[in-house]
mmCIF file of C-alpha atoms and ligand atoms in Angstrom:
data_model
loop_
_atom_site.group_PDB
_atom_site.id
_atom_site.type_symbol
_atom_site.label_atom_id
_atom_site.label_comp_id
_atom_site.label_asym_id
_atom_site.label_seq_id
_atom_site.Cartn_x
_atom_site.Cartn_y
_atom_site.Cartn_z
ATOM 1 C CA UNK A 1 -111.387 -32.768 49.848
ATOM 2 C CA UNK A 2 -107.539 -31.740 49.982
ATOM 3 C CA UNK A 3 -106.141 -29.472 47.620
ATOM 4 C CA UNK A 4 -102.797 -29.866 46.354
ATOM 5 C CA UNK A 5 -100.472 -27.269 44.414
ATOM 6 C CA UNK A 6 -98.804 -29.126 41.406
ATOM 7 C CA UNK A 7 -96.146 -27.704 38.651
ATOM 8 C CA UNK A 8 -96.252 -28.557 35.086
ATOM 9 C CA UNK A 9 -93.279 -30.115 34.138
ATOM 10 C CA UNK A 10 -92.485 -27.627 31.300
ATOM 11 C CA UNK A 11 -88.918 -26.717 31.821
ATOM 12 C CA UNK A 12 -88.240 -30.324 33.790
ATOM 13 C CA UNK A 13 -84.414 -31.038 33.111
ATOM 14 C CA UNK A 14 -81.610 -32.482 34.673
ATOM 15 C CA UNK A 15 -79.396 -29.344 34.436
ATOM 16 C CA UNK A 16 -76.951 -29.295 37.340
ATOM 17 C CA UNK A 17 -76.697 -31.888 40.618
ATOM 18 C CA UNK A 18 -77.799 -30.987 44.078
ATOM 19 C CA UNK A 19 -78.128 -34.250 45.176
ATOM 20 C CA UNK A 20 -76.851 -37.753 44.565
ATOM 21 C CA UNK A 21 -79.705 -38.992 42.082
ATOM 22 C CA UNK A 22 -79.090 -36.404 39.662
ATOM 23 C CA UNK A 23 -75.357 -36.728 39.170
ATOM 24 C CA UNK A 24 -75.571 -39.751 36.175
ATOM 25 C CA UNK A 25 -78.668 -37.994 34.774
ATOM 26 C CA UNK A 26 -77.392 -34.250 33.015
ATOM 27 C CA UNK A 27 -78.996 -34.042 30.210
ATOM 28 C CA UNK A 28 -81.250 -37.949 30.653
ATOM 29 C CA UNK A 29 -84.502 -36.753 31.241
ATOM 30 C CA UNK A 30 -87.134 -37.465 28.461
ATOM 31 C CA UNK A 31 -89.416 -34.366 28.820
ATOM 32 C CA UNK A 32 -91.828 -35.466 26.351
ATOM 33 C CA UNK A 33 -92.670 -38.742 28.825
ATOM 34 C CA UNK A 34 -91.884 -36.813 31.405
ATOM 35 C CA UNK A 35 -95.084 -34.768 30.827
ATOM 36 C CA UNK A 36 -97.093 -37.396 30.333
ATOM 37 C CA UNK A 37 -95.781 -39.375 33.819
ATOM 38 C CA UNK A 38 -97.002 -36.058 35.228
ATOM 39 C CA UNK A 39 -100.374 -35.465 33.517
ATOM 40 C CA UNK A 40 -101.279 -39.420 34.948
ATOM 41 C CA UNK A 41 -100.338 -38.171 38.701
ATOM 42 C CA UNK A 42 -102.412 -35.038 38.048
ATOM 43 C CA UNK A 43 -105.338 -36.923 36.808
ATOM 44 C CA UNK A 44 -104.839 -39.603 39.036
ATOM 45 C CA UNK A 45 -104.923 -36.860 42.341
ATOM 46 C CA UNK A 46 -107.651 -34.925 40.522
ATOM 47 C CA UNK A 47 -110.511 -38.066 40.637
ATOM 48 C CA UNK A 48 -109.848 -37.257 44.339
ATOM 49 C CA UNK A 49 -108.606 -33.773 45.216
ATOM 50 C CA UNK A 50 -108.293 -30.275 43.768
ATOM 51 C CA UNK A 51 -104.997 -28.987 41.865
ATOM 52 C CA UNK A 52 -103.927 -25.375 41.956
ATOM 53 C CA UNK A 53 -100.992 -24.905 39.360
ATOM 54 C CA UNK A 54 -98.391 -22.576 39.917
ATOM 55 C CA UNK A 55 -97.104 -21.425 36.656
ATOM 56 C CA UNK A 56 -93.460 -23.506 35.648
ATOM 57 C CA UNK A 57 -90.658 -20.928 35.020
ATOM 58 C CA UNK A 58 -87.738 -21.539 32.656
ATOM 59 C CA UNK A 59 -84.423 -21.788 34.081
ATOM 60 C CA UNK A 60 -86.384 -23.630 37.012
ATOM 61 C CA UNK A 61 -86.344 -27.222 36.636
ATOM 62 C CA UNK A 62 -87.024 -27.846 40.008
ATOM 63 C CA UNK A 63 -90.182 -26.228 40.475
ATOM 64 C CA UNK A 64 -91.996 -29.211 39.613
ATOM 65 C CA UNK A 65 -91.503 -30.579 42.900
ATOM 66 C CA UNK A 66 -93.478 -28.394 44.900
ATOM 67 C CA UNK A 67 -92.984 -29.946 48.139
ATOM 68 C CA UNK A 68 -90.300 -27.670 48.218
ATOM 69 C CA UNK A 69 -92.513 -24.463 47.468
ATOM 70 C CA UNK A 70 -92.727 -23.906 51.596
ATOM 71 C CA UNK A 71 -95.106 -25.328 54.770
ATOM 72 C CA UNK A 72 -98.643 -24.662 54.770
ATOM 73 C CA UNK A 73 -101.009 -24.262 58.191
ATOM 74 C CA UNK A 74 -104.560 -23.332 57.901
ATOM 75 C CA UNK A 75 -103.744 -20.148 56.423
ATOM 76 C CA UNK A 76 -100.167 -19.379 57.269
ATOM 77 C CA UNK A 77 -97.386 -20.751 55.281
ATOM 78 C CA UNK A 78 -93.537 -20.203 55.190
ATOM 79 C CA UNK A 79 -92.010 -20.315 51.882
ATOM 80 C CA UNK A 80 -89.307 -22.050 51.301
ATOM 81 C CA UNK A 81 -85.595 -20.614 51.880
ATOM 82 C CA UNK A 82 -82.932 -23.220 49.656
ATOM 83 C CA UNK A 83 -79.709 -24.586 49.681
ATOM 84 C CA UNK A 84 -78.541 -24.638 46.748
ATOM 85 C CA UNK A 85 -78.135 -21.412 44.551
ATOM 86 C CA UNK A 86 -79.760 -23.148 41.891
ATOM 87 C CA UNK A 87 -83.287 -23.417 43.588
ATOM 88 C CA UNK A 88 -83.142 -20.385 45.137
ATOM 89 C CA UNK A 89 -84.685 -18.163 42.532
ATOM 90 C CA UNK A 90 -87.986 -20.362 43.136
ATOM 91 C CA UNK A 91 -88.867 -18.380 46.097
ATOM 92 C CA UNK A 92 -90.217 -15.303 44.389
ATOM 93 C CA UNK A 93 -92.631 -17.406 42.454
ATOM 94 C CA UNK A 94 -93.857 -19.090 45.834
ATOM 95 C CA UNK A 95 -94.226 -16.178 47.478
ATOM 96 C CA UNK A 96 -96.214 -14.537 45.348
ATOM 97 C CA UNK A 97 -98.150 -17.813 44.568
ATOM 98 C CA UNK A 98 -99.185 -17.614 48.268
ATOM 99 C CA UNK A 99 -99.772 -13.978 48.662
ATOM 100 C CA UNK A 100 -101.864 -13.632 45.718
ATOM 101 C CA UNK A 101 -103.865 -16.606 47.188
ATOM 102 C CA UNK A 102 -104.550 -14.795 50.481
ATOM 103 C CA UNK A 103 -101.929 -16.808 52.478
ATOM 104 C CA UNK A 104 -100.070 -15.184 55.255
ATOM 105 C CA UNK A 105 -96.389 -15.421 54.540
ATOM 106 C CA UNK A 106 -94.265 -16.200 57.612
ATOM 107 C CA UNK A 107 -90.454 -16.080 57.519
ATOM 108 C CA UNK A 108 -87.810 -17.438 59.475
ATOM 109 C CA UNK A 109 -84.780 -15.820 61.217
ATOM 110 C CA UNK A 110 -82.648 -14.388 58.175
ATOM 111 C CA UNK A 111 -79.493 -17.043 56.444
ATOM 112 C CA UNK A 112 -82.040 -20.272 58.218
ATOM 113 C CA UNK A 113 -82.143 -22.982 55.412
ATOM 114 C CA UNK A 114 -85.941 -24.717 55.326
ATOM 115 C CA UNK A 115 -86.935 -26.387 52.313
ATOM 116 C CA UNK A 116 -90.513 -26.945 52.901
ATOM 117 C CA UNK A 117 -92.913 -30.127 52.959
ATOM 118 C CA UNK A 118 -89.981 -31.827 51.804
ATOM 119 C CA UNK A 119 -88.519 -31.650 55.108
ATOM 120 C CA UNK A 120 -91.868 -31.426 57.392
ATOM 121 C CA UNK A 121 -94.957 -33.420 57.167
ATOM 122 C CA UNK A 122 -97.787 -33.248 59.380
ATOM 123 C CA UNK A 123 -99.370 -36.636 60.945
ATOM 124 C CA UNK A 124 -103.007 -37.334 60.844
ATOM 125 C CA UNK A 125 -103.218 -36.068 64.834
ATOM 126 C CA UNK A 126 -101.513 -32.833 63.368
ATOM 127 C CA UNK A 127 -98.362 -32.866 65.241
ATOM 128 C CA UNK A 128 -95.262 -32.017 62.393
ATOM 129 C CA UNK A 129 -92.258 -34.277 61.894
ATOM 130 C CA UNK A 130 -89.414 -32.034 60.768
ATOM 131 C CA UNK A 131 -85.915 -33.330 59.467
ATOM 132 C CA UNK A 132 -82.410 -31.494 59.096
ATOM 133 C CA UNK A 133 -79.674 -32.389 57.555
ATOM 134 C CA UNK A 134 -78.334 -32.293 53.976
ATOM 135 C CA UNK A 135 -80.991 -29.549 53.011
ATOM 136 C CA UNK A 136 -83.066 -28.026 56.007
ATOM 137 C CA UNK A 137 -81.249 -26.378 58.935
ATOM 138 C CA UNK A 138 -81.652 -27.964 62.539
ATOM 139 C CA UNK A 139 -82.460 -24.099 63.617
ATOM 140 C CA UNK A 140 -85.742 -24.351 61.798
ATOM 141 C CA UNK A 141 -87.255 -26.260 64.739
ATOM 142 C CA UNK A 142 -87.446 -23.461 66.995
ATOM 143 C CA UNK A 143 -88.337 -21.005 63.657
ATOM 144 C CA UNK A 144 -91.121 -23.119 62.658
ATOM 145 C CA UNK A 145 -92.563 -23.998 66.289
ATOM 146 C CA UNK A 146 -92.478 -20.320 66.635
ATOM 147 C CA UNK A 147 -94.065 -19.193 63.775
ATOM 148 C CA UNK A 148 -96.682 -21.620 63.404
ATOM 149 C CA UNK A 149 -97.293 -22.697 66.951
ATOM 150 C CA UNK A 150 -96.913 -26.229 66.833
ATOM 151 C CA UNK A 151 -95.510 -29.261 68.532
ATOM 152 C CA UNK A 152 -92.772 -30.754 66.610
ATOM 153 C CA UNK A 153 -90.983 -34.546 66.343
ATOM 154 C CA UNK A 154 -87.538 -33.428 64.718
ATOM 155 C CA UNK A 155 -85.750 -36.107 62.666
ATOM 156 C CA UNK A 156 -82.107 -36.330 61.860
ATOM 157 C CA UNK A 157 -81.189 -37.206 57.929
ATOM 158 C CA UNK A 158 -78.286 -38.878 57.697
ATOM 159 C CA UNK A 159 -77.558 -40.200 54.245
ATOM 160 C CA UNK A 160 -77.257 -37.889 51.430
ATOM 161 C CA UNK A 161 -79.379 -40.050 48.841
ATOM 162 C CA UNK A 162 -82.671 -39.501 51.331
ATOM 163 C CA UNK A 163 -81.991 -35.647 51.492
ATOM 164 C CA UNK A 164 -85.285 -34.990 52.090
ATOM 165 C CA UNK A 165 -87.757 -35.933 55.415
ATOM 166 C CA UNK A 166 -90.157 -37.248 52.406
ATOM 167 C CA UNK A 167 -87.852 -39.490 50.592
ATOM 168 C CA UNK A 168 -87.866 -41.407 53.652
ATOM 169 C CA UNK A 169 -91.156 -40.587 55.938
ATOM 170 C CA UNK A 170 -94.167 -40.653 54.480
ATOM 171 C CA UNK A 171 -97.270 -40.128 57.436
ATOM 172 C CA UNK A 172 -100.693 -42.513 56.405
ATOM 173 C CA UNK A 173 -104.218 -42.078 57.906
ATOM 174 C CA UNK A 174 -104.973 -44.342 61.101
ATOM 175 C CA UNK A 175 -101.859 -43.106 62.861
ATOM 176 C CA UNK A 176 -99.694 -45.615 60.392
ATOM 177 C CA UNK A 177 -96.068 -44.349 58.459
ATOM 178 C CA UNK A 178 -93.626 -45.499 56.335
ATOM 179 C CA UNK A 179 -90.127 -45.044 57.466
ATOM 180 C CA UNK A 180 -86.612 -46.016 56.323
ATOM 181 C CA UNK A 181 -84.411 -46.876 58.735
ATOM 182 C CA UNK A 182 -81.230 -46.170 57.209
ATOM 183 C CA UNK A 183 -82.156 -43.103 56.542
ATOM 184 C CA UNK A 184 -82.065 -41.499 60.002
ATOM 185 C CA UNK A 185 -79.779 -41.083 63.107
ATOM 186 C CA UNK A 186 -80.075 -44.305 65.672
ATOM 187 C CA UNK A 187 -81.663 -41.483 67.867
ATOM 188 C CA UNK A 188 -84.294 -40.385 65.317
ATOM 189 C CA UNK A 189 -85.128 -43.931 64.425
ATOM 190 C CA UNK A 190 -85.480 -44.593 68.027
ATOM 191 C CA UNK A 191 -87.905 -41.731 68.165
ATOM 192 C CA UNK A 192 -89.821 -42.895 65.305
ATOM 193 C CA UNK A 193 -90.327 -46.586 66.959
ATOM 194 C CA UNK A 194 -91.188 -44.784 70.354
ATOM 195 C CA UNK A 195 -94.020 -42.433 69.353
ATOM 196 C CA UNK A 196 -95.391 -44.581 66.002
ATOM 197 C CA UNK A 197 -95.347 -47.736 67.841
ATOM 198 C CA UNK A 198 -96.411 -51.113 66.110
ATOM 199 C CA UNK A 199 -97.714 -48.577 63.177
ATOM 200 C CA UNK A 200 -94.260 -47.176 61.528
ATOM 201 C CA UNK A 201 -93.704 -49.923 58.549
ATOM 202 C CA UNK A 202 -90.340 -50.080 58.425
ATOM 203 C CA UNK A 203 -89.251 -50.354 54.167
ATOM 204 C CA UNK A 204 -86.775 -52.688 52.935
ATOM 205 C CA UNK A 205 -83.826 -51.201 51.149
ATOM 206 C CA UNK A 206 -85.295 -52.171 47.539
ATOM 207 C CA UNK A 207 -88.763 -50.098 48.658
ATOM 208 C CA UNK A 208 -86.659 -47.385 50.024
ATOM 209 C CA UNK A 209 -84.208 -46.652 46.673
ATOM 210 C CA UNK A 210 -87.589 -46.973 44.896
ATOM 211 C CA UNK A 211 -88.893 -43.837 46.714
ATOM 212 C CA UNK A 212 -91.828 -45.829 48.711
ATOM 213 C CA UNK A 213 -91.752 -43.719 51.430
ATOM 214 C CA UNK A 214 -92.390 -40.583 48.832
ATOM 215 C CA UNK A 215 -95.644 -41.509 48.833
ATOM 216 C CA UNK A 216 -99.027 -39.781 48.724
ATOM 217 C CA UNK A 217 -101.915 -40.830 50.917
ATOM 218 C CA UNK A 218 -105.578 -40.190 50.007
ATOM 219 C CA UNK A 219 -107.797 -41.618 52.541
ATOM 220 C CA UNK A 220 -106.625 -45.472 52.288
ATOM 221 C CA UNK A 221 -104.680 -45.426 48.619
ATOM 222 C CA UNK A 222 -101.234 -44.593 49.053
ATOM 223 C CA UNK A 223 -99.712 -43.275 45.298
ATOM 224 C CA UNK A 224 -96.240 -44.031 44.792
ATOM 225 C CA UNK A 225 -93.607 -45.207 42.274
ATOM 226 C CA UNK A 226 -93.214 -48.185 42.925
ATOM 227 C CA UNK A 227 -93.621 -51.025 45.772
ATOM 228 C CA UNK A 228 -92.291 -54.551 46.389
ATOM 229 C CA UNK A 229 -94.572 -57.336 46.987
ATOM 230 C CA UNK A 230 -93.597 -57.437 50.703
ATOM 231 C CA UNK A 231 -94.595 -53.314 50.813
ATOM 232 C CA UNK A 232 -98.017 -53.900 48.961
ATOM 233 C CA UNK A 233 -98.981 -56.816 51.461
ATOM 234 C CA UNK A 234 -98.032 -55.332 54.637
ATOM 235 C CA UNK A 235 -99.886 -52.079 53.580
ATOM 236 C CA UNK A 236 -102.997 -54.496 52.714
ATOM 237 C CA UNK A 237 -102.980 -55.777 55.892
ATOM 238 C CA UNK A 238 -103.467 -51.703 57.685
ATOM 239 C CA UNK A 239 -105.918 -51.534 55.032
ATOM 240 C CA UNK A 240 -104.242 -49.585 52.351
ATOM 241 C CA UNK A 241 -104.522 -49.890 48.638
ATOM 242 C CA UNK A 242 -101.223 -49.327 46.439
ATOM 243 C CA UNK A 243 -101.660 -46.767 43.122
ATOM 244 C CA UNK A 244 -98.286 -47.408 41.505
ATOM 245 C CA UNK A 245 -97.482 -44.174 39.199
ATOM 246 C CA UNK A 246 -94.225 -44.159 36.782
ATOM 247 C CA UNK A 247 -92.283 -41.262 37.569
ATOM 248 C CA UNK A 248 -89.015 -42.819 35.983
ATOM 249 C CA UNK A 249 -88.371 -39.649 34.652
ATOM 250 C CA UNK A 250 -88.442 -37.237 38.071
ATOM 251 C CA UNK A 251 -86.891 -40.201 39.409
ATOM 252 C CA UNK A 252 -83.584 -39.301 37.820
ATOM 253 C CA UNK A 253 -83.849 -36.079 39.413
ATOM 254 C CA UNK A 254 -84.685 -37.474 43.034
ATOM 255 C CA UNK A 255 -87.896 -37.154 43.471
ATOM 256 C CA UNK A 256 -91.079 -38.802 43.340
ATOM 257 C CA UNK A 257 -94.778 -38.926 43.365
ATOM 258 C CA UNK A 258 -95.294 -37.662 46.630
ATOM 259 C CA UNK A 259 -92.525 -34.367 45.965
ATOM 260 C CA UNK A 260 -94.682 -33.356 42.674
ATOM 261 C CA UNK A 261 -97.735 -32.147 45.383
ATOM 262 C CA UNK A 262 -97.859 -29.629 48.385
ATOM 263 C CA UNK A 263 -101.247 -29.851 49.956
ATOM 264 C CA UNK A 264 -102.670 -26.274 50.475
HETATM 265 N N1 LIG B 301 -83.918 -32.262 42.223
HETATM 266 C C1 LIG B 301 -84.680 -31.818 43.358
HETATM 267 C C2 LIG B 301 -83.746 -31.415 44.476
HETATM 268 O O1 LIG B 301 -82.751 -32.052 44.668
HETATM 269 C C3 LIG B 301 -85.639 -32.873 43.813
HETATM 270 C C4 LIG B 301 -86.518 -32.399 44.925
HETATM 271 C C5 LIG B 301 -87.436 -33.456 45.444
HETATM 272 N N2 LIG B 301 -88.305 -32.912 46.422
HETATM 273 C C6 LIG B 301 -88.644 -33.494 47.569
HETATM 274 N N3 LIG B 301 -89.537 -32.914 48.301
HETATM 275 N N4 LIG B 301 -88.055 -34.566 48.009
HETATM 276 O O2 LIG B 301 -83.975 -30.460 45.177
#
């Protein structure tokens, strides 16, 4: 059974914009639905999976998405190091989140930006796909192959609306991913068609603003916002099942289903 880390929405807001989602949403964000969007994904995850919680803190809105808390190996992990000033005071509270769970912390090279399983997601055959751009650092290729000791795919972001390698990447069982074109460099998409093969499912533009790709994947049910009829097929026909989850309300803070969990 996986076990995934997951953040009470208590001090969810829209308070400030790091990314493009957010900027028509100050202030928008229903916390009393918001809580109950999130209690549905935790009980949906939990017929399935174990939850840790990490306690929410106030003044951090953004620690509900704890994709971003930092990469987890076996027993290593490396905590996240952000971008923006305004997530940076999360890293305490992972840190000691991991330590006091027996983890051991790795770090990368001092000033390196690396915001976690929201830019690098391991595929079923374990190898990680990383991606840089408007959040990670490029340099946390060589930090993260060297701290962790693994083979790495590394993905170039290239619009500002899929910031993170999970808005637009989502790894399934069987070898099969979802993938957004746009999304990426020609180079990385090249790279994703190369080594995925006939199993990357390319997502429409609809699927894609809709967050498909930030999608979980237990077993053969993939948990995400929403999907398009097209999506829900072609997943049908790999064998997948579709658990659609409204996360309106994370939504206006760009993020989704998938950026709520960190499996630990
Ligand atoms: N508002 C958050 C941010 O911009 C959303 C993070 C979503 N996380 C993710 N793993 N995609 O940082």
């Amino acid at each position: 059974m996986k076990t995934f880390m997951m953040c009470e929405p208590a001090y969810f807001e829209v308070s400030y914009v790091i990314n493009p989602w957010m900027s028509a949403n100050i202030g928008l964000v229903d916390r009393a639905l918001a809580a109950r969007q999130w209690q549905t994904l935790h009980d949906t995850l939990a017929k399935k999976s174990h939850i840790r919680l990490i306690e929410p803190v106030t003044g951090l809105p953004d620690m509900v998405f704890t994709a971003n808390a930092g990469l987890v190996h076996k027993q290593e992990v490396i905590v996240s190091t952000f971008r923006h000033t305004e997530r940076q005071g999360e890293s305490q509270h992972y840190t000691k989140f991991f330590a006091d769970a027996g983890y051991h912390l790795k770090s990368l090279a001092p000033g390196v930006i690396f915001e976690g399983a929201g830019d690098a997601l391991f595929d079923a055959t374990g190898e990680l796909w990383t991606g840089s751009g408007p959040r990670s650092d490029e340099a946390a290729v060589t930090e993260i192959t060297n701290a962790l000791q693994v083979s790495i795919h590394a993905l170039e972001l290239v619009d500002p609306r899929w910031y993170h390698l999970d808005t637009a990447f989502c790894p399934l069982a069987d070898g099969y991913a979802l993938a957004y074109k746009h999304a990426f460099s020609a180079a990385s998409a090249a790279l994703l068609q190369n080594k995925l093969g006939e199993k990357v499912i390319w997502v429409s533009d609809e699927d894609a603003l809709n967050f498909a790709c930030n999608a979980i994947c237990l077993e053969h049910e993939v948990i995400l916002y929403r999907a398009s009829s097209e999506l829900k097929a072609a997943l049908k026909h790999y064998n997948f099942s579709v658990i659609e989850i409204d996360v309106s309300e994370f939504m206006k803070s760009g993020g989704s289903c998938k950026c709520m969990t960190l499996e630990i």
